[in-house]
CSV table of N, CA and C and ligand atoms in Angstrom, one decimal:
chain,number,residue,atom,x,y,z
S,25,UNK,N,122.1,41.8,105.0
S,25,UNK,CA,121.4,42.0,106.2
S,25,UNK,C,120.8,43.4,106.3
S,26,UNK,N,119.4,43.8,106.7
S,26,UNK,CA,118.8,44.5,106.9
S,26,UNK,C,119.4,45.6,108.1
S,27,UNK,N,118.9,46.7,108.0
S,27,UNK,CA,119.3,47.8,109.0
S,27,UNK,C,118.5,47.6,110.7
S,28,UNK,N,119.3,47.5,111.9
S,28,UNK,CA,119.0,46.9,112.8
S,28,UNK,C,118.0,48.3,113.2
S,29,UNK,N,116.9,48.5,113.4
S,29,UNK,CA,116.2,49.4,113.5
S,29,UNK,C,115.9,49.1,114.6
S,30,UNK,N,114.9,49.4,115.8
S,30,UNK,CA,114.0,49.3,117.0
S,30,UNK,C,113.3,48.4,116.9
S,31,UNK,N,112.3,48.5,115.7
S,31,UNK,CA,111.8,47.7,115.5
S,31,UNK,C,112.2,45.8,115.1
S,32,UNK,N,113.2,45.5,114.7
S,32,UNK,CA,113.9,44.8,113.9
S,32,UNK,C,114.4,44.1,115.2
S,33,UNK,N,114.9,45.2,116.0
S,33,UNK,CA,116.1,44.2,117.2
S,33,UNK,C,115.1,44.1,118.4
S,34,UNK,N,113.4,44.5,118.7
S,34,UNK,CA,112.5,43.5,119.3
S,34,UNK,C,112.3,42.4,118.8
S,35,UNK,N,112.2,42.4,117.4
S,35,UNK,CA,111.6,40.9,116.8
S,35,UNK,C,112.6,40.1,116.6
S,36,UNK,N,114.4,40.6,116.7
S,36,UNK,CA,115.6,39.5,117.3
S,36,UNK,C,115.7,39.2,118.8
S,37,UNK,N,115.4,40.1,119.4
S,37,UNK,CA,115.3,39.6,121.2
S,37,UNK,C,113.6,38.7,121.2
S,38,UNK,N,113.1,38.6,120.6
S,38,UNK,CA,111.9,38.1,120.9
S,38,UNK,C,112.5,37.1,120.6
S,39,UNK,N,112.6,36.4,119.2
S,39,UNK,CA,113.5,35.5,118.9
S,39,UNK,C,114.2,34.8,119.4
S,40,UNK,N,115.2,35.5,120.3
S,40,UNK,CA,116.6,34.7,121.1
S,40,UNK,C,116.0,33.8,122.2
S,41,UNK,N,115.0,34.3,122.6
S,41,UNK,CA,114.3,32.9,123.7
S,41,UNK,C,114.7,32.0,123.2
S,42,UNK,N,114.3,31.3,122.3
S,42,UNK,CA,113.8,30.4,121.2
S,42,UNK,C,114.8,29.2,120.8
S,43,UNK,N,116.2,30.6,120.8
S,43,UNK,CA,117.2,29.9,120.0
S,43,UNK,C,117.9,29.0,121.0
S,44,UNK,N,118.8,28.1,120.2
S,44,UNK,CA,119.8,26.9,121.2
S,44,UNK,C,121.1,27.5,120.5
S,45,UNK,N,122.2,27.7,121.8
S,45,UNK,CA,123.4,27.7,120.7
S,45,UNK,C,124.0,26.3,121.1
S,46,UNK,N,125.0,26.4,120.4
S,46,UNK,CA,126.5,26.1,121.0
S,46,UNK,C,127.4,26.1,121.5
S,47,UNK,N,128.5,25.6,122.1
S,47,UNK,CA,129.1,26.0,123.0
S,47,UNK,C,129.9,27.3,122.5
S,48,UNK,N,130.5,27.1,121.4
S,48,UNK,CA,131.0,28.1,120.3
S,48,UNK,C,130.0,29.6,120.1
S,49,UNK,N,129.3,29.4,120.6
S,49,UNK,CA,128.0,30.5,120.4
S,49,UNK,C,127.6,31.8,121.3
S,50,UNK,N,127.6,33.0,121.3
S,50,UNK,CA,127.3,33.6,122.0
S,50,UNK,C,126.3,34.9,121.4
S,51,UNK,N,125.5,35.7,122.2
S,51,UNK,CA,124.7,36.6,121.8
S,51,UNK,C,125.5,37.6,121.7
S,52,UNK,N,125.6,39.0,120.5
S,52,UNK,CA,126.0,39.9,120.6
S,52,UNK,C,125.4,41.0,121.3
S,53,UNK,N,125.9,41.9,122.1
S,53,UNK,CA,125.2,42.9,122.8
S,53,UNK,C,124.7,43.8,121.9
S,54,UNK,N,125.6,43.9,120.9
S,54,UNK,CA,125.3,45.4,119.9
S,54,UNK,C,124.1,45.0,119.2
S,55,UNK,N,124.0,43.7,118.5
S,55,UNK,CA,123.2,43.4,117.7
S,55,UNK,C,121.8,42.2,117.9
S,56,UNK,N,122.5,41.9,118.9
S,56,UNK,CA,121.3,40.3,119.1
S,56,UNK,C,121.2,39.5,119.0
S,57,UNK,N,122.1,39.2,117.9
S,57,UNK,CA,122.2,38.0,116.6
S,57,UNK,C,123.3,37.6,117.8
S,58,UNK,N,122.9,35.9,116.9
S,58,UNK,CA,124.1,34.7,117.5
S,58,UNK,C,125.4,35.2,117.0
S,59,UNK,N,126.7,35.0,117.7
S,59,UNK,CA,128.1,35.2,116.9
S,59,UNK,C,128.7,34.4,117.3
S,60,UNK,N,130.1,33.7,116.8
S,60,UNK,CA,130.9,33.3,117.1
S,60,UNK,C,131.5,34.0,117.9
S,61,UNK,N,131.9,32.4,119.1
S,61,UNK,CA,133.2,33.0,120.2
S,61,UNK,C,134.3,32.9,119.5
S,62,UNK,N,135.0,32.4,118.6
S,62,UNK,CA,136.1,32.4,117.6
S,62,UNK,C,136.7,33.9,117.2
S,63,UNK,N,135.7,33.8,116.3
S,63,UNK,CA,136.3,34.8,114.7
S,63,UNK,C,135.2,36.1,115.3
S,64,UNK,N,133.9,36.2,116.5
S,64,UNK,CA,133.2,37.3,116.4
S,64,UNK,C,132.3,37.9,115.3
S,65,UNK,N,132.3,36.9,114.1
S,65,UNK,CA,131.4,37.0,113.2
S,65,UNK,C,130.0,36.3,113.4
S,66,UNK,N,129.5,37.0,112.8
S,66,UNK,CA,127.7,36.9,113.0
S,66,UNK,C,127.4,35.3,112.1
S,67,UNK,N,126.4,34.4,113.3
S,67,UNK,CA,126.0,33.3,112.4
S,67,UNK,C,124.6,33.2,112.0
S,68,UNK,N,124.4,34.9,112.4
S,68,UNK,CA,123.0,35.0,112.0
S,68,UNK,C,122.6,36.3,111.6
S,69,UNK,N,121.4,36.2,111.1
S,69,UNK,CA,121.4,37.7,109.8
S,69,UNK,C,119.5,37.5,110.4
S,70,UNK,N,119.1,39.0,109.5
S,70,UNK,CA,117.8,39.4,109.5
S,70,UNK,C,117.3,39.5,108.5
S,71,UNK,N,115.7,39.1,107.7
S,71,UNK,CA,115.1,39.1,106.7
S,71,UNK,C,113.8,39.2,106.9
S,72,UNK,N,113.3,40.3,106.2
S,72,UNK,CA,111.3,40.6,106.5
S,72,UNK,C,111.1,39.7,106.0
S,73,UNK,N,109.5,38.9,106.4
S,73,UNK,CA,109.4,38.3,106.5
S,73,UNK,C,108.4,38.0,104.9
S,74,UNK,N,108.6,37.6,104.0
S,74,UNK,CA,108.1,37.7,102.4
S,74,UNK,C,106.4,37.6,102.7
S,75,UNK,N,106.0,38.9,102.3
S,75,UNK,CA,104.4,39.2,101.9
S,75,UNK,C,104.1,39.3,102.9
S,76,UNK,N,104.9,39.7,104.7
S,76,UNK,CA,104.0,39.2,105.6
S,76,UNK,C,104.9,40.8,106.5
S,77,UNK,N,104.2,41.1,107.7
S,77,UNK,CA,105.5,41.8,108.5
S,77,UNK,C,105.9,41.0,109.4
S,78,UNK,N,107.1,41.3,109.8
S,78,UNK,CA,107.8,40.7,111.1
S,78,UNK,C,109.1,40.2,110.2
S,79,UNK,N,109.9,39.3,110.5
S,79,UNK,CA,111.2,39.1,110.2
S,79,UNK,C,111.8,37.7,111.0
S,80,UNK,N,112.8,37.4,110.2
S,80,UNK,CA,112.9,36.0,110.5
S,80,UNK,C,114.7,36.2,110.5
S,81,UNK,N,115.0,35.3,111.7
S,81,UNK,CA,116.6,35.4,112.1
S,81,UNK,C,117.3,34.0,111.0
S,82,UNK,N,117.6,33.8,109.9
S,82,UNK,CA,117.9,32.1,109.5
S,82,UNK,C,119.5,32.0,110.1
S,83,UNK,N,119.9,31.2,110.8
S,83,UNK,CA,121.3,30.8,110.2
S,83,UNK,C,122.4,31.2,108.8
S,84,UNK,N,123.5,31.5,109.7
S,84,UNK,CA,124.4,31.3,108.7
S,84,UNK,C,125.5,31.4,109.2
S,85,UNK,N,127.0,31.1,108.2
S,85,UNK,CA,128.3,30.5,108.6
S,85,UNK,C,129.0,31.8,109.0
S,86,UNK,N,129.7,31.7,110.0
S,86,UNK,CA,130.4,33.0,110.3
S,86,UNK,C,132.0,32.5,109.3
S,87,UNK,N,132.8,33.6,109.5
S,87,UNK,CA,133.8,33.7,108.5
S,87,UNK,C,134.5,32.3,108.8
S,88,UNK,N,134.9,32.2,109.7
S,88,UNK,CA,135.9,30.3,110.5
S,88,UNK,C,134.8,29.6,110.1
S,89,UNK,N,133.6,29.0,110.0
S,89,UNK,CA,133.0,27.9,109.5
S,89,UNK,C,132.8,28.1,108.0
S,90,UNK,N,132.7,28.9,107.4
S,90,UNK,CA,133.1,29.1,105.9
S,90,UNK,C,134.3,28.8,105.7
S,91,UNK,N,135.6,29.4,106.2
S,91,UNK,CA,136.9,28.7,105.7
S,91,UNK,C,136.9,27.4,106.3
S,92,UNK,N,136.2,26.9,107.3
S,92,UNK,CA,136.4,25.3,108.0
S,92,UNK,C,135.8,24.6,106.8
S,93,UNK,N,134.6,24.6,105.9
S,93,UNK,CA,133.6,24.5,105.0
S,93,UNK,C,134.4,24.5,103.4
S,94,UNK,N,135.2,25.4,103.4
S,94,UNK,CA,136.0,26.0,101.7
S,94,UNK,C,136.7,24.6,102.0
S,95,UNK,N,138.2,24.8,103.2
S,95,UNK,CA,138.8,23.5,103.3
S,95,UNK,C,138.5,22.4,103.5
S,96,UNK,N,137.0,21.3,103.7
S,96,UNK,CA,136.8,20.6,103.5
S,96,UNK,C,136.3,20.2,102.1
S,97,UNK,N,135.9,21.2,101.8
S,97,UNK,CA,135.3,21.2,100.1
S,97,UNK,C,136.4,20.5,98.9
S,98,UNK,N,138.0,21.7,99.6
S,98,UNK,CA,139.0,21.6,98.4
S,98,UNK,C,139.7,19.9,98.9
S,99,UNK,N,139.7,19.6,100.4
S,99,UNK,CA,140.2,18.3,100.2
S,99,UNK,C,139.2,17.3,99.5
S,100,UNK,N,137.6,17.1,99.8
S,100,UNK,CA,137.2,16.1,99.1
S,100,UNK,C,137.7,16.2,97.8
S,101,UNK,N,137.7,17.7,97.2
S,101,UNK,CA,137.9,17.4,95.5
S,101,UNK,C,139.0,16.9,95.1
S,102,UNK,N,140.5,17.5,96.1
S,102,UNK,CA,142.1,16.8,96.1
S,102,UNK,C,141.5,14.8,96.2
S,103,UNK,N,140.5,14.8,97.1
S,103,UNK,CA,140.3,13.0,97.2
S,103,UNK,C,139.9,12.5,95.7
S,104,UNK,N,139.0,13.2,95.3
S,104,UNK,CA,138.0,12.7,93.7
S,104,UNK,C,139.3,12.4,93.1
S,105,UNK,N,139.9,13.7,92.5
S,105,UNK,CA,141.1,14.4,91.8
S,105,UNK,C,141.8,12.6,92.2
S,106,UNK,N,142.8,12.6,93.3
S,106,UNK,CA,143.4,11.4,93.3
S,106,UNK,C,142.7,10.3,92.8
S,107,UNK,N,141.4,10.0,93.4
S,107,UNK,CA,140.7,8.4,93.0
S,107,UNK,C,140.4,8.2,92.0
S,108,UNK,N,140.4,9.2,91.1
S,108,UNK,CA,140.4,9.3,89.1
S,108,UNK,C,141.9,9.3,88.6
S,109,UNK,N,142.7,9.9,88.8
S,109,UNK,CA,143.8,9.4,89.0
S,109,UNK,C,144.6,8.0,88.8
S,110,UNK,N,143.8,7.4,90.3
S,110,UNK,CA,144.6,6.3,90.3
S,110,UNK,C,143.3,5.3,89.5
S,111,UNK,N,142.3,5.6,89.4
S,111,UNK,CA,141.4,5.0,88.4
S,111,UNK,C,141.8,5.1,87.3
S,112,UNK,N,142.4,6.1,86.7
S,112,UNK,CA,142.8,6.0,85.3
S,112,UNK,C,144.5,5.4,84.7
S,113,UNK,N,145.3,5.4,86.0
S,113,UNK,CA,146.2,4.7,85.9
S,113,UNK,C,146.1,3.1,86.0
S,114,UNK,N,144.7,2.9,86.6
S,114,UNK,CA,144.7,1.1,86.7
S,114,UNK,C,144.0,0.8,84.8
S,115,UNK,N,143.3,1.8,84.4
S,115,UNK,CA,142.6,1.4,83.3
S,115,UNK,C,144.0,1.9,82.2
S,116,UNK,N,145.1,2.7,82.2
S,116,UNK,CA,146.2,3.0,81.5
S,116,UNK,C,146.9,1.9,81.7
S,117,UNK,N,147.6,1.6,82.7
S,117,UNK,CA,148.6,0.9,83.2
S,117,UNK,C,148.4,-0.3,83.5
S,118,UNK,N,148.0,-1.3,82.5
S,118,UNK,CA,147.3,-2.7,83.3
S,118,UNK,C,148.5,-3.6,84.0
S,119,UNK,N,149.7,-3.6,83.8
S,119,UNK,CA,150.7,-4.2,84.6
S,119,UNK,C,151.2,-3.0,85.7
S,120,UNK,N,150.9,-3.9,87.2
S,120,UNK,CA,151.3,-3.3,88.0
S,120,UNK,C,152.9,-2.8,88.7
S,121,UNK,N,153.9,-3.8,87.9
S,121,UNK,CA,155.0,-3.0,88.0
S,121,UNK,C,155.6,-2.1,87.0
S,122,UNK,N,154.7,-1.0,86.6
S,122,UNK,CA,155.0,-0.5,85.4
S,122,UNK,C,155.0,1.6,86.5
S,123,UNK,N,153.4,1.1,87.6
S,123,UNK,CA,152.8,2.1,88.3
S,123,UNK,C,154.6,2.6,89.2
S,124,UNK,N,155.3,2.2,89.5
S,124,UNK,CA,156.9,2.7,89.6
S,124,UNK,C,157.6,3.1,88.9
S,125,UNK,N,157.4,3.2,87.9
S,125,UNK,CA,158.3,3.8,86.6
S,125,UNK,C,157.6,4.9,86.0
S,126,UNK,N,158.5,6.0,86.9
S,126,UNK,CA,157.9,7.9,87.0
S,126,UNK,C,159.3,8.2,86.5
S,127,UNK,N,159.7,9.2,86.0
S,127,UNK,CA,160.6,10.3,85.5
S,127,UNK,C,161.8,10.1,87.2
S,128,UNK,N,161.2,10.7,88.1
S,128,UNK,CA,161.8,10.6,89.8
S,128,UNK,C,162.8,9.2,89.8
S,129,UNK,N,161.9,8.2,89.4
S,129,UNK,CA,162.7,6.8,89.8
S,129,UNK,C,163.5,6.1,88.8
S,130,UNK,N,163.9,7.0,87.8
S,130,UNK,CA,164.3,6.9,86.3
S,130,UNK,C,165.9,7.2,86.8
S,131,UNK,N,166.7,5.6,86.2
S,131,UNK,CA,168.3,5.9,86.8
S,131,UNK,C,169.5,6.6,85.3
S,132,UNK,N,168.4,6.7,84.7
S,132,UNK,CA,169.2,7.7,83.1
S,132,UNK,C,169.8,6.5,82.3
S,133,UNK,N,169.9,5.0,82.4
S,133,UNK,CA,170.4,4.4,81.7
S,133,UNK,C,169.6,4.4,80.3
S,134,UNK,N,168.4,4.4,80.2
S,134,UNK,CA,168.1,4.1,78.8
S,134,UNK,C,167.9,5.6,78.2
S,135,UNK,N,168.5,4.8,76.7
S,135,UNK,CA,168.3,6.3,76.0
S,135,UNK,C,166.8,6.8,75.7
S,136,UNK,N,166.1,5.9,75.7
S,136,UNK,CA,164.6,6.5,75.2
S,136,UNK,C,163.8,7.0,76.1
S,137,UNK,N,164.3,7.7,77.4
S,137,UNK,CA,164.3,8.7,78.8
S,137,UNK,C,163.9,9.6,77.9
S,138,UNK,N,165.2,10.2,77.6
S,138,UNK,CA,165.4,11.5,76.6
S,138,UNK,C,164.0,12.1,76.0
S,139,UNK,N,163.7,11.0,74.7
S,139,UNK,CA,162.6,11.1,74.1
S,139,UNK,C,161.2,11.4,74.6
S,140,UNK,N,161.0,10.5,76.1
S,140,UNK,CA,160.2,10.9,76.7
S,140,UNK,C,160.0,12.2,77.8
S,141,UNK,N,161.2,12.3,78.2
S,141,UNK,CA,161.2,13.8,78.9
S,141,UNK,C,160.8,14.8,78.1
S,142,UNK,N,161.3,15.0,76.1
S,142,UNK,CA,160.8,15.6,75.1
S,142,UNK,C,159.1,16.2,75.5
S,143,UNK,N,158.6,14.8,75.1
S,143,UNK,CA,157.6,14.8,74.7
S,143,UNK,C,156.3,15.0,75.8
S,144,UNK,N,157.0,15.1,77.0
S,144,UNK,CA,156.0,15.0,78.1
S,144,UNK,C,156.4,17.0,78.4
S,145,UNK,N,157.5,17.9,77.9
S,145,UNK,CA,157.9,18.6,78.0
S,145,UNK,C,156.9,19.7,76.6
S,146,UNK,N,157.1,18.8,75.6
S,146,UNK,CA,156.4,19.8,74.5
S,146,UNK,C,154.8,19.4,74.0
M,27,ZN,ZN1,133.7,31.9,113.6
């Protein structure tokens, strides 16, 4: 973000007519820009305006809609992550009572346990 100059913070008050917030939304006094009532972070920034003068306010995520945004991101990928998974256990495992027979549900009776704990180990 650009240095809030005199000039800069009329062409953000000019601007703020304009804007709609959210309920979540409020004007900062210091700066002009939209902020979050949350976190107090700016959901808006300043940029001249390319080959032209004047400046343009765009949107952006304050710090809580970024982490709201990261944690949706890492669950969809935890969803993929599983649905490949269980995709590749249906194309592994074509008999379905085989998908219960994990190390966890293993009662130690057979000796060829062993071997597999080995090998899933080295
Ligand atoms: Zn926030």
């Amino acid at each position: 973000m650009i240095e809030i100059t005199a000039e800069v913070r009329a062409a953000i008050d000019r601007a703020a007519g304009d804007m709609e917030f959210a309920g979540d939304e409020c004007i900062e006094p210091a700066d002009g820009l939209i902020h979050c009532k949350k976190c107090h972070g700016s959901r808006q920034t300043v940029v001249p305006r390319f080959g032209g003068s004047g400046y343009f306010m765009p949107r952006r995520l304050c710090p809580c809609q970024q982490k709201a945004q990261e944690e949706r991101k890492a669950m969809e990928e935890q969803r993929e992550r599983m649905e490949s998974v269980k995709r590749r256990k249906a194309q592994g495992l074509q008999d379905r009572y085989l998908y219960d027979c994990t190390f966890s549900n293993d009662n130690g009776q057979n000796p060829v346990m062993e071997k597999a704990h080995a090998y899933v180990e080295h």
